Short mmCIF file of C-alpha atoms in Angstrom, two decimals:
data_model
loop_
_atom_site.label_atom_id
_atom_site.label_comp_id
_atom_site.label_asym_id
_atom_site.label_seq_id
_atom_site.Cartn_x
_atom_site.Cartn_y
_atom_site.Cartn_z
CA UNK A 1 48.64 67.09 35.12
CA UNK A 2 48.98 70.60 33.56
CA UNK A 3 46.77 71.35 30.54
CA UNK A 4 48.30 71.72 27.22
CA UNK A 5 48.91 75.45 26.47
CA UNK A 6 46.87 76.93 23.58
CA UNK A 7 46.38 80.36 21.68
CA UNK A 8 43.19 82.10 21.10
CA UNK A 9 41.32 81.28 17.99
CA UNK A 10 41.98 83.50 15.01
CA UNK A 11 45.60 84.13 16.12
CA UNK A 12 48.82 82.27 15.04
CA UNK A 13 52.33 81.38 15.91
CA UNK A 14 54.81 82.01 13.14
CA UNK A 15 57.96 79.64 12.71
CA UNK A 16 61.30 81.02 11.56
CA UNK A 17 60.65 80.19 7.78
CA UNK A 18 57.20 81.77 8.13
CA UNK A 19 58.66 84.96 9.57
CA UNK A 20 61.22 85.12 6.93
CA UNK A 21 58.59 84.73 4.14
CA UNK A 22 56.43 87.51 5.81
CA UNK A 23 59.40 89.86 6.03
CA UNK A 24 60.18 89.17 2.44
CA UNK A 25 56.62 90.36 1.40
CA UNK A 26 56.76 93.31 3.89
CA UNK A 27 60.13 94.46 2.37
CA UNK A 28 58.84 94.43 -1.08
CA UNK A 29 55.78 96.48 0.08
CA UNK A 30 57.83 98.81 2.14
CA UNK A 31 60.38 99.47 -0.46
CA UNK A 32 57.72 100.37 -3.14
CA UNK A 33 55.87 102.54 -0.65
CA UNK A 34 59.01 104.55 -0.30
CA UNK A 35 59.75 104.53 -3.96
CA UNK A 36 56.28 106.14 -4.45
CA UNK A 37 57.18 108.86 -1.87
CA UNK A 38 55.23 107.50 1.24
CA UNK A 39 56.86 108.11 4.79
CA UNK A 40 56.45 105.73 7.70
CA UNK A 41 54.52 106.35 10.78
CA UNK A 42 53.27 104.18 13.70
CA UNK A 43 50.38 104.53 16.17
CA UNK A 44 49.38 102.71 19.44
CA UNK A 45 47.89 99.19 19.23
CA UNK A 46 44.90 100.58 21.21
CA UNK A 47 43.00 103.81 20.92
CA UNK A 48 40.19 105.56 23.04
CA UNK A 49 37.01 103.84 22.31
CA UNK A 50 35.33 107.11 21.00
CA UNK A 51 38.07 107.32 18.41
CA UNK A 52 37.16 104.06 16.87
CA UNK A 53 33.32 103.50 17.61
CA UNK A 54 30.91 104.78 14.89
CA UNK A 55 33.50 104.98 12.17
CA UNK A 56 33.03 101.59 10.50
CA UNK A 57 29.24 101.22 10.37
CA UNK A 58 27.06 98.99 12.51
CA UNK A 59 28.90 95.68 11.53
CA UNK A 60 32.33 97.11 12.02
CA UNK A 61 31.48 98.37 15.51
CA UNK A 62 30.52 94.73 16.53
CA UNK A 63 33.94 93.52 15.56
CA UNK A 64 36.01 96.04 17.67
CA UNK A 65 37.78 94.38 20.52
CA UNK A 66 37.02 96.32 23.84
CA UNK A 67 39.60 96.48 26.65
CA UNK A 68 38.28 96.46 30.24
CA UNK A 69 39.08 99.38 32.27
CA UNK A 70 42.14 98.79 34.85
CA UNK A 71 41.50 97.73 38.38
CA UNK A 72 37.86 97.28 39.61
CA UNK A 73 36.16 97.82 36.35
CA UNK A 74 32.79 97.21 37.65
CA UNK A 75 32.92 99.92 40.35
CA UNK A 76 31.84 102.58 37.80
CA UNK A 77 29.41 100.21 35.98
CA UNK A 78 25.83 101.43 35.69
CA UNK A 79 23.76 99.18 38.26
CA UNK A 80 20.69 98.83 36.06
CA UNK A 81 22.65 98.17 32.87
CA UNK A 82 24.38 95.45 34.74
CA UNK A 83 21.31 93.98 36.32
CA UNK A 84 19.53 94.01 32.99
CA UNK A 85 22.53 92.42 31.25
CA UNK A 86 22.48 95.22 28.81
CA UNK A 87 25.96 94.62 27.40
CA UNK A 88 25.75 97.42 24.71
CA UNK A 89 25.21 100.22 27.29
CA UNK A 90 27.30 98.61 29.92
CA UNK A 91 30.37 98.51 27.76
CA UNK A 92 30.78 102.16 27.69
CA UNK A 93 31.05 102.39 31.42
CA UNK A 94 33.42 99.48 31.94
CA UNK A 95 35.77 99.90 28.78
CA UNK A 96 37.20 103.21 27.60
CA UNK A 97 39.75 101.74 25.21
CA UNK A 98 39.79 99.28 22.38
CA UNK A 99 42.18 97.53 20.11
CA UNK A 100 42.45 99.28 16.63
CA UNK A 101 40.18 97.76 13.96
CA UNK A 102 42.28 99.22 11.02
CA UNK A 103 45.06 101.71 10.48
CA UNK A 104 42.93 104.40 8.66
CA UNK A 105 40.95 105.82 11.45
CA UNK A 106 44.08 106.01 13.72
CA UNK A 107 45.82 107.71 10.87
CA UNK A 108 43.05 110.25 10.72
CA UNK A 109 43.35 110.89 14.42
CA UNK A 110 47.09 111.24 14.03
CA UNK A 111 46.74 113.81 11.29
CA UNK A 112 44.45 115.90 13.25
CA UNK A 113 46.50 115.66 16.38
CA UNK A 114 49.81 116.61 14.59
CA UNK A 115 48.46 118.86 11.83
CA UNK A 116 50.84 121.68 12.86
CA UNK A 117 53.83 119.39 12.44
CA UNK A 118 52.84 117.85 9.00
CA UNK A 119 53.59 119.21 5.60
CA UNK A 120 50.59 118.68 3.27
CA UNK A 121 49.87 116.86 1.09
CA UNK A 122 51.02 114.16 3.53
CA UNK A 123 51.85 110.71 2.13
CA UNK A 124 52.39 108.16 4.89
CA UNK A 125 52.63 104.33 5.11
CA UNK A 126 52.01 102.14 8.07
CA UNK A 127 52.69 98.47 8.61
CA UNK A 128 51.26 97.16 11.79
CA UNK A 129 48.83 94.64 13.30
CA UNK A 130 45.17 95.27 13.72
CA UNK A 131 42.36 93.21 15.51
CA UNK A 132 38.94 92.21 14.57
CA UNK A 133 36.29 90.12 16.62
CA UNK A 134 35.48 88.30 13.46
CA UNK A 135 34.71 84.46 12.79
CA UNK A 136 37.95 82.78 11.97
CA UNK A 137 38.13 81.06 8.60
CA UNK A 138 40.70 80.49 5.87
CA UNK A 139 42.41 83.83 5.20
CA UNK A 140 40.43 85.60 7.99
CA UNK A 141 42.08 86.10 11.34
CA UNK A 142 41.32 88.09 14.42
CA UNK A 143 44.90 89.42 14.59
CA UNK A 144 46.56 90.43 11.30
CA UNK A 145 48.84 92.86 9.70
CA UNK A 146 47.76 95.71 7.41
CA UNK A 147 50.08 97.55 5.16
CA UNK A 148 48.64 100.94 4.42
CA UNK A 149 49.60 103.90 2.01
CA UNK A 150 47.50 107.05 2.37
CA UNK A 151 47.60 110.56 0.99
CA UNK A 152 45.79 113.53 2.84
CA UNK A 153 45.55 117.06 1.87
CA UNK A 154 45.00 116.56 -1.89
CA UNK A 155 41.70 116.15 -3.95
CA UNK A 156 43.66 115.37 -7.16
CA UNK A 157 42.57 112.16 -8.86
CA UNK A 158 46.08 111.57 -9.83
CA UNK A 159 46.56 110.14 -6.43
CA UNK A 160 43.98 107.28 -7.29
CA UNK A 161 45.77 106.76 -10.49
CA UNK A 162 49.04 106.33 -8.68
CA UNK A 163 47.56 104.01 -6.06
CA UNK A 164 46.44 101.71 -8.96
CA UNK A 165 49.95 101.83 -10.15
CA UNK A 166 51.27 100.99 -6.70
CA UNK A 167 49.12 97.90 -6.47
CA UNK A 168 50.37 96.74 -9.88
CA UNK A 169 54.01 97.36 -8.98
CA UNK A 170 53.89 95.53 -5.72
CA UNK A 171 52.13 92.49 -7.00
CA UNK A 172 54.39 92.37 -10.06
CA UNK A 173 57.37 92.53 -7.83
CA UNK A 174 55.91 89.63 -5.73
CA UNK A 175 55.44 87.57 -8.97
CA UNK A 176 51.60 87.63 -8.49
CA UNK A 177 50.46 88.10 -12.10
CA UNK A 178 46.81 88.55 -12.94
CA UNK A 179 45.49 90.13 -9.77
CA UNK A 180 42.25 92.17 -10.45
CA UNK A 181 42.17 95.74 -9.02
CA UNK A 182 38.43 96.35 -8.84
CA UNK A 183 37.22 100.00 -8.64
CA UNK A 184 33.95 101.70 -8.01
CA UNK A 185 32.87 105.06 -6.62
CA UNK A 186 30.61 105.87 -3.62
CA UNK A 187 29.02 108.75 -5.52
CA UNK A 188 27.70 106.26 -8.08
CA UNK A 189 26.21 104.16 -5.21
CA UNK A 190 24.62 107.46 -3.84
CA UNK A 191 23.37 108.26 -7.27
CA UNK A 192 21.78 104.76 -7.71
CA UNK A 193 19.91 105.00 -4.46
CA UNK A 194 18.83 108.62 -5.47
CA UNK A 195 17.44 107.49 -8.87
CA UNK A 196 15.49 104.59 -7.33
CA UNK A 197 14.07 106.79 -4.39
CA UNK A 198 16.06 105.18 -1.62
CA UNK A 199 18.50 107.83 -0.59
CA UNK A 200 17.72 107.34 3.07
CA UNK A 201 18.84 103.71 2.86
CA UNK A 202 22.27 104.33 1.31
CA UNK A 203 24.17 102.37 3.91
CA UNK A 204 21.79 99.59 4.06
CA UNK A 205 21.77 99.44 0.19
CA UNK A 206 25.57 99.37 0.03
CA UNK A 207 26.18 96.91 2.85
CA UNK A 208 23.86 94.46 1.16
CA UNK A 209 25.11 95.05 -2.31
CA UNK A 210 28.75 94.37 -1.07
CA UNK A 211 27.78 90.83 -0.21
CA UNK A 212 26.69 89.88 -3.78
CA UNK A 213 29.76 87.54 -4.20
CA UNK A 214 29.16 85.83 -0.88
CA UNK A 215 25.24 85.48 -0.68
CA UNK A 216 24.26 85.84 -4.31
CA UNK A 217 21.61 87.94 -6.10
CA UNK A 218 18.70 86.32 -4.18
CA UNK A 219 20.37 86.82 -0.80
CA UNK A 220 21.19 90.64 -1.57
CA UNK A 221 17.71 91.31 -2.55
CA UNK A 222 16.21 89.46 0.60
CA UNK A 223 18.53 91.57 2.85
CA UNK A 224 17.60 94.83 1.17
CA UNK A 225 13.88 94.06 1.63
CA UNK A 226 14.58 93.22 5.24
CA UNK A 227 16.20 96.63 5.64
CA UNK A 228 13.08 98.39 4.22
CA UNK A 229 14.06 99.07 0.56
CA UNK A 230 10.98 98.79 -1.48
CA UNK A 231 10.68 95.94 -4.15
CA UNK A 232 10.05 98.25 -7.01
CA UNK A 233 13.20 100.04 -6.17
CA UNK A 234 15.25 96.85 -6.20
CA UNK A 235 13.66 96.16 -9.65
CA UNK A 236 15.28 99.36 -10.93
CA UNK A 237 18.71 98.24 -10.05
CA UNK A 238 18.31 94.79 -11.60
CA UNK A 239 21.02 95.68 -14.28
CA UNK A 240 23.51 95.95 -11.63
CA UNK A 241 23.38 92.13 -10.95
CA UNK A 242 24.63 91.41 -14.41
CA UNK A 243 26.83 94.42 -15.22
CA UNK A 244 29.20 93.23 -18.07
CA UNK A 245 31.36 94.74 -20.82
CA UNK A 246 34.51 96.69 -20.95
CA UNK A 247 35.29 99.51 -18.51
CA UNK A 248 34.40 102.02 -21.21
CA UNK A 249 31.08 100.27 -21.98
CA UNK A 250 30.33 99.97 -18.26
CA UNK A 251 31.05 103.71 -17.73
CA UNK A 252 28.62 104.61 -20.57
CA UNK A 253 25.87 102.32 -19.05
CA UNK A 254 26.26 104.04 -15.77
CA UNK A 255 26.26 107.40 -17.42
CA UNK A 256 22.99 106.60 -18.93
CA UNK A 257 21.55 105.07 -15.73
CA UNK A 258 22.67 108.06 -13.47
CA UNK A 259 21.90 110.84 -15.92
CA UNK A 260 19.27 112.30 -13.52
CA UNK A 261 21.64 112.38 -10.52
CA UNK A 262 24.26 115.11 -10.20
CA UNK A 263 26.04 113.21 -7.50
CA UNK A 264 26.01 110.02 -9.47
CA UNK A 265 27.36 111.71 -12.57
CA UNK A 266 30.20 113.24 -10.55
CA UNK A 267 31.20 109.62 -9.72
CA UNK A 268 30.95 108.58 -13.33
CA UNK A 269 33.38 111.37 -14.38
CA UNK A 270 35.77 110.59 -11.56
CA UNK A 271 35.69 106.98 -12.70
CA UNK A 272 36.33 107.91 -16.21
CA UNK A 273 39.34 110.04 -15.45
CA UNK A 274 41.02 107.40 -13.26
CA UNK A 275 40.34 104.48 -15.67
CA UNK A 276 41.24 106.41 -18.79
CA UNK A 277 44.65 107.64 -17.50
CA UNK A 278 45.47 104.15 -16.00
CA UNK A 279 44.83 102.71 -19.53
CA UNK A 280 47.06 105.34 -21.11
CA UNK A 281 49.87 104.72 -18.67
CA UNK A 282 49.49 100.93 -18.66
CA UNK A 283 49.84 98.27 -16.03
CA UNK A 284 52.60 95.52 -15.72
CA UNK A 285 50.62 92.54 -14.73
CA UNK A 286 47.37 93.60 -12.90
CA UNK A 287 44.05 94.13 -14.40
CA UNK A 288 41.78 97.04 -13.74
CA UNK A 289 38.12 96.42 -13.47
CA UNK A 290 35.03 98.39 -12.91
CA UNK A 291 32.77 96.46 -10.39
CA UNK A 292 29.56 98.46 -9.78
CA UNK A 293 28.55 96.12 -6.93
CA UNK A 294 31.70 96.85 -4.97
CA UNK A 295 30.50 98.87 -1.86
CA UNK A 296 32.89 98.08 0.94
CA UNK A 297 30.39 98.76 3.76
CA UNK A 298 32.29 101.52 5.57
CA UNK A 299 30.86 104.85 6.44
CA UNK A 300 33.92 106.94 5.66
CA UNK A 301 34.46 106.33 1.85
CA UNK A 302 33.07 109.13 -0.30
CA UNK A 303 34.74 108.69 -3.70
CA UNK A 304 36.74 105.85 -5.39
CA UNK A 305 36.62 102.47 -3.82
CA UNK A 306 39.22 99.88 -4.46
CA UNK A 307 39.41 96.04 -3.81
CA UNK A 308 41.92 93.63 -5.16
CA UNK A 309 41.20 90.04 -5.98
CA UNK A 310 43.88 87.34 -6.25
CA UNK A 311 44.45 85.61 -9.61
CA UNK A 312 41.43 83.68 -10.62
CA UNK A 313 43.20 80.15 -10.10
CA UNK A 314 43.25 80.97 -6.23
CA UNK A 315 40.12 80.64 -4.09
CA UNK A 316 40.61 83.56 -1.59
CA UNK A 317 38.94 86.77 -0.62
CA UNK A 318 40.28 90.24 -1.26
CA UNK A 319 44.09 90.79 -0.86
CA UNK A 320 43.76 94.65 -0.69
CA UNK A 321 41.41 97.49 -0.57
CA UNK A 322 40.83 101.17 0.03
CA UNK A 323 39.37 104.33 -1.22
CA UNK A 324 38.83 108.20 -1.05
CA UNK A 325 37.55 109.54 2.31
CA UNK A 326 36.95 113.31 2.09
CA UNK A 327 35.35 113.61 5.39
CA UNK A 328 37.34 111.26 7.60
CA UNK A 329 39.37 113.97 9.45
CA UNK A 330 36.23 116.21 9.76
CA UNK A 331 34.83 113.79 12.46
CA UNK A 332 37.98 114.65 14.52
CA UNK A 333 37.48 118.50 13.94
CA UNK A 334 39.72 119.07 10.88
CA UNK A 335 37.45 120.07 7.93
CA UNK A 336 38.30 120.08 4.19
CA UNK A 337 41.09 117.54 4.39
CA UNK A 338 40.52 115.11 1.65
CA UNK A 339 42.38 111.74 1.83
CA UNK A 340 42.70 108.59 -0.29
CA UNK A 341 44.41 105.37 0.65
CA UNK A 342 44.87 101.60 -0.07
CA UNK A 343 45.81 98.68 2.03
CA UNK A 344 47.66 95.30 1.37
CA UNK A 345 46.30 92.20 3.29
CA UNK A 346 49.71 90.73 4.27
CA UNK A 347 48.24 87.41 5.57
CA UNK A 348 46.16 86.62 2.62
CA UNK A 349 48.99 87.67 0.18
CA UNK A 350 51.16 85.15 2.08
CA UNK A 351 48.69 82.43 1.57
CA UNK A 352 48.17 83.13 -2.10
CA UNK A 353 52.00 83.22 -2.90
CA UNK A 354 52.43 79.97 -0.81
CA UNK A 355 49.51 78.28 -2.72
CA UNK A 356 51.20 79.35 -6.12
CA UNK A 357 54.57 78.30 -4.90
CA UNK A 358 55.96 81.69 -5.71
CA UNK A 359 58.43 82.35 -2.73
CA UNK A 360 61.95 82.41 -3.91
CA UNK A 361 64.29 79.56 -2.62
CA UNK A 362 66.58 82.15 -1.28
CA UNK A 363 63.94 83.47 1.15
CA UNK A 364 65.17 81.94 4.41
CA UNK A 365 66.13 82.93 8.01
CA UNK A 366 68.69 80.04 8.48
CA UNK A 367 72.42 80.49 8.63
CA UNK A 368 74.63 79.93 5.45
CA UNK A 369 77.03 77.87 7.49
CA UNK A 370 77.67 76.08 10.74
CA UNK A 371 80.96 75.81 12.37
CA UNK A 372 81.49 72.45 13.94
CA UNK A 373 82.62 72.53 17.58
CA UNK A 374 85.61 70.27 18.40
CA UNK A 375 86.47 71.99 21.74
CA UNK A 376 87.29 75.25 23.21
CA UNK A 377 90.64 75.84 21.42
CA UNK A 378 88.93 75.15 17.92
CA UNK A 379 85.87 77.05 18.99
CA UNK A 380 87.92 80.14 19.62
CA UNK A 381 89.46 80.01 16.13
CA UNK A 382 85.99 79.42 14.74
CA UNK A 383 84.60 82.50 16.60
CA UNK A 384 87.40 84.65 15.24
CA UNK A 385 86.44 83.59 11.77
CA UNK A 386 82.80 84.05 12.48
CA UNK A 387 83.08 87.64 13.66
CA UNK A 388 84.97 88.51 10.33
CA UNK A 389 82.27 86.76 8.28
CA UNK A 390 79.48 88.39 10.08
CA UNK A 391 81.13 91.77 9.59
CA UNK A 392 80.79 91.21 5.84
CA UNK A 393 77.08 90.50 6.22
CA UNK A 394 77.33 86.60 5.93
CA UNK A 395 75.02 84.61 8.37
CA UNK A 396 77.12 81.98 10.13
CA UNK A 397 77.02 80.30 13.60
CA UNK A 398 78.95 77.99 15.90
CA UNK A 399 77.38 74.77 17.29
CA UNK A 400 77.62 75.76 20.93
CA UNK A 401 78.32 72.36 22.43
CA UNK A 402 81.36 70.10 22.00
CA UNK A 403 79.38 66.93 21.22
CA UNK A 404 79.28 64.19 18.72
CA UNK A 405 80.09 65.45 15.28
CA UNK A 406 77.27 63.37 13.78
CA UNK A 407 74.83 65.21 15.96
CA UNK A 408 76.12 68.56 14.90
CA UNK A 409 75.75 67.56 11.25
CA UNK A 410 72.20 66.37 11.89
CA UNK A 411 71.50 69.82 13.58
CA UNK A 412 72.69 71.55 10.41
CA UNK A 413 70.50 69.22 8.25
CA UNK A 414 67.34 69.83 10.26
CA UNK A 415 67.90 73.60 10.18
CA UNK A 416 68.43 73.65 6.47
CA UNK A 417 71.95 75.05 6.86
CA UNK A 418 73.67 74.24 3.45
CA UNK A 419 77.46 74.26 4.47
CA UNK A 420 79.48 73.00 7.50
CA UNK A 421 82.88 74.40 8.29
CA UNK A 422 85.39 72.29 10.02
CA UNK A 423 88.35 73.64 12.04
CA UNK A 424 90.40 70.86 13.55
CA UNK A 425 94.09 70.74 14.55
CA UNK A 426 95.27 70.46 10.96
CA UNK A 427 93.22 73.41 9.82
CA UNK A 428 94.48 75.68 12.61
CA UNK A 429 98.12 74.78 11.93
CA UNK A 430 97.66 75.56 8.25
CA UNK A 431 95.33 78.57 8.86
CA UNK A 432 92.86 76.96 6.44
CA UNK A 433 89.21 75.93 6.74
CA UNK A 434 87.31 72.79 5.49
CA UNK A 435 84.01 73.80 3.89
CA UNK A 436 81.63 70.93 3.41
CA UNK A 437 78.69 71.20 1.12
CA UNK A 438 75.98 69.37 3.18
CA UNK A 439 73.72 68.86 -0.09
CA UNK A 440 76.44 67.36 -2.42
CA UNK A 441 78.91 65.99 0.19
CA UNK A 442 81.77 67.72 -1.52
CA UNK A 443 84.48 69.17 0.81
CA UNK A 444 87.25 71.56 -0.04
CA UNK A 445 90.15 73.27 1.79
CA UNK A 446 90.09 77.05 1.66
CA UNK A 447 91.93 80.10 3.04
CA UNK A 448 89.76 82.73 4.66
CA UNK A 449 89.42 84.88 1.50
CA UNK A 450 88.33 81.88 -0.48
CA UNK A 451 85.82 80.89 2.29
CA UNK A 452 84.36 84.32 2.44
CA UNK A 453 83.97 84.23 -1.42
CA UNK A 454 82.30 80.73 -1.34
CA UNK A 455 79.87 81.71 1.32
CA UNK A 456 78.72 84.92 -0.51
#
């Protein structure tokens, strides 16, 4: 007996209704990307391993899916690494490619590779799947879509202001009110490690701090100590674990804390500029908040950092994030090319909208009407009408088989098709159509123009 087929953990099949809802979200994100002046690009699903490795920090590197070389991939494997089961060193000799972990690093590669064809500043958006060898859980998958918008070739902080507005515009259009756009700055985190005498532990410090909402204050402190950060240094950052007040008050506290750090004060001034101008311009439904524990443990952020939390009524991780990455293209040989970007987490956004029941009833992939099949003569008349209706953008279809009418109506009901159209001998002779509302049961006789108007 054949075993029941399955799919890998962390991946999903999508039904027609789920795909329709996902496309609804994507269309809103895409239309607003374009409204803000972003242009679409696409990159391959897999990249050369050396393009991806070393760009996401130690934790990120572990989550990259490696692709085995074609053919006899063990032929070039290092014998001693193979014998010693040294998987880290062995991987480089049997795998030269990897599935993309995000869209930002491939975008940086794209910019460097196509720099002579691009007009800077370059505003691009990209909506494609990415893969991470993560532990699957609610809202976290191994294959998922990212929806990114980035600008490269401009250091202007007005870009950050616009990206906050873009978040607000998209989530307002989706009906997601009360999302929290959290902001911080990597220069502030660098300044903090500088004033506590732990500059050499910046990455360890930020990776641990970023886990505050997951493992709590004690867990963060324990991890910092394990990474070699001195206990007296951790005592100095105690205020960070209970950092409250308005954005203005928080900025003033940071200004006082980081007064001895030139780098830290640069971060404070950048935050002040972004937050003040967002406040002056106003937001429709989102809330901007300064979260000094926000670290986003990625090696390439150098300035502003963003993370979006869903409305407080929903227990879900971040539904978006991003930041400024002044040095990203430099790792591919293109210096002095500052960039900033944000990402929308499509899959989590879907779950939040579903939980809050915010999908419009009109979001559907089903047909508007089903033509009942009474035989080849009637079906031909039906197909002539179907062609005309489809040409006007109305989704209709013919039941393909001449079978019991009750079965055809049952099919329409299960598909959620709201109308049935009947063309029998009488309708053909009078050149009319019987339109039956499958919800109310009401049935009317219409000419083609009336039918078209009713279905629109």
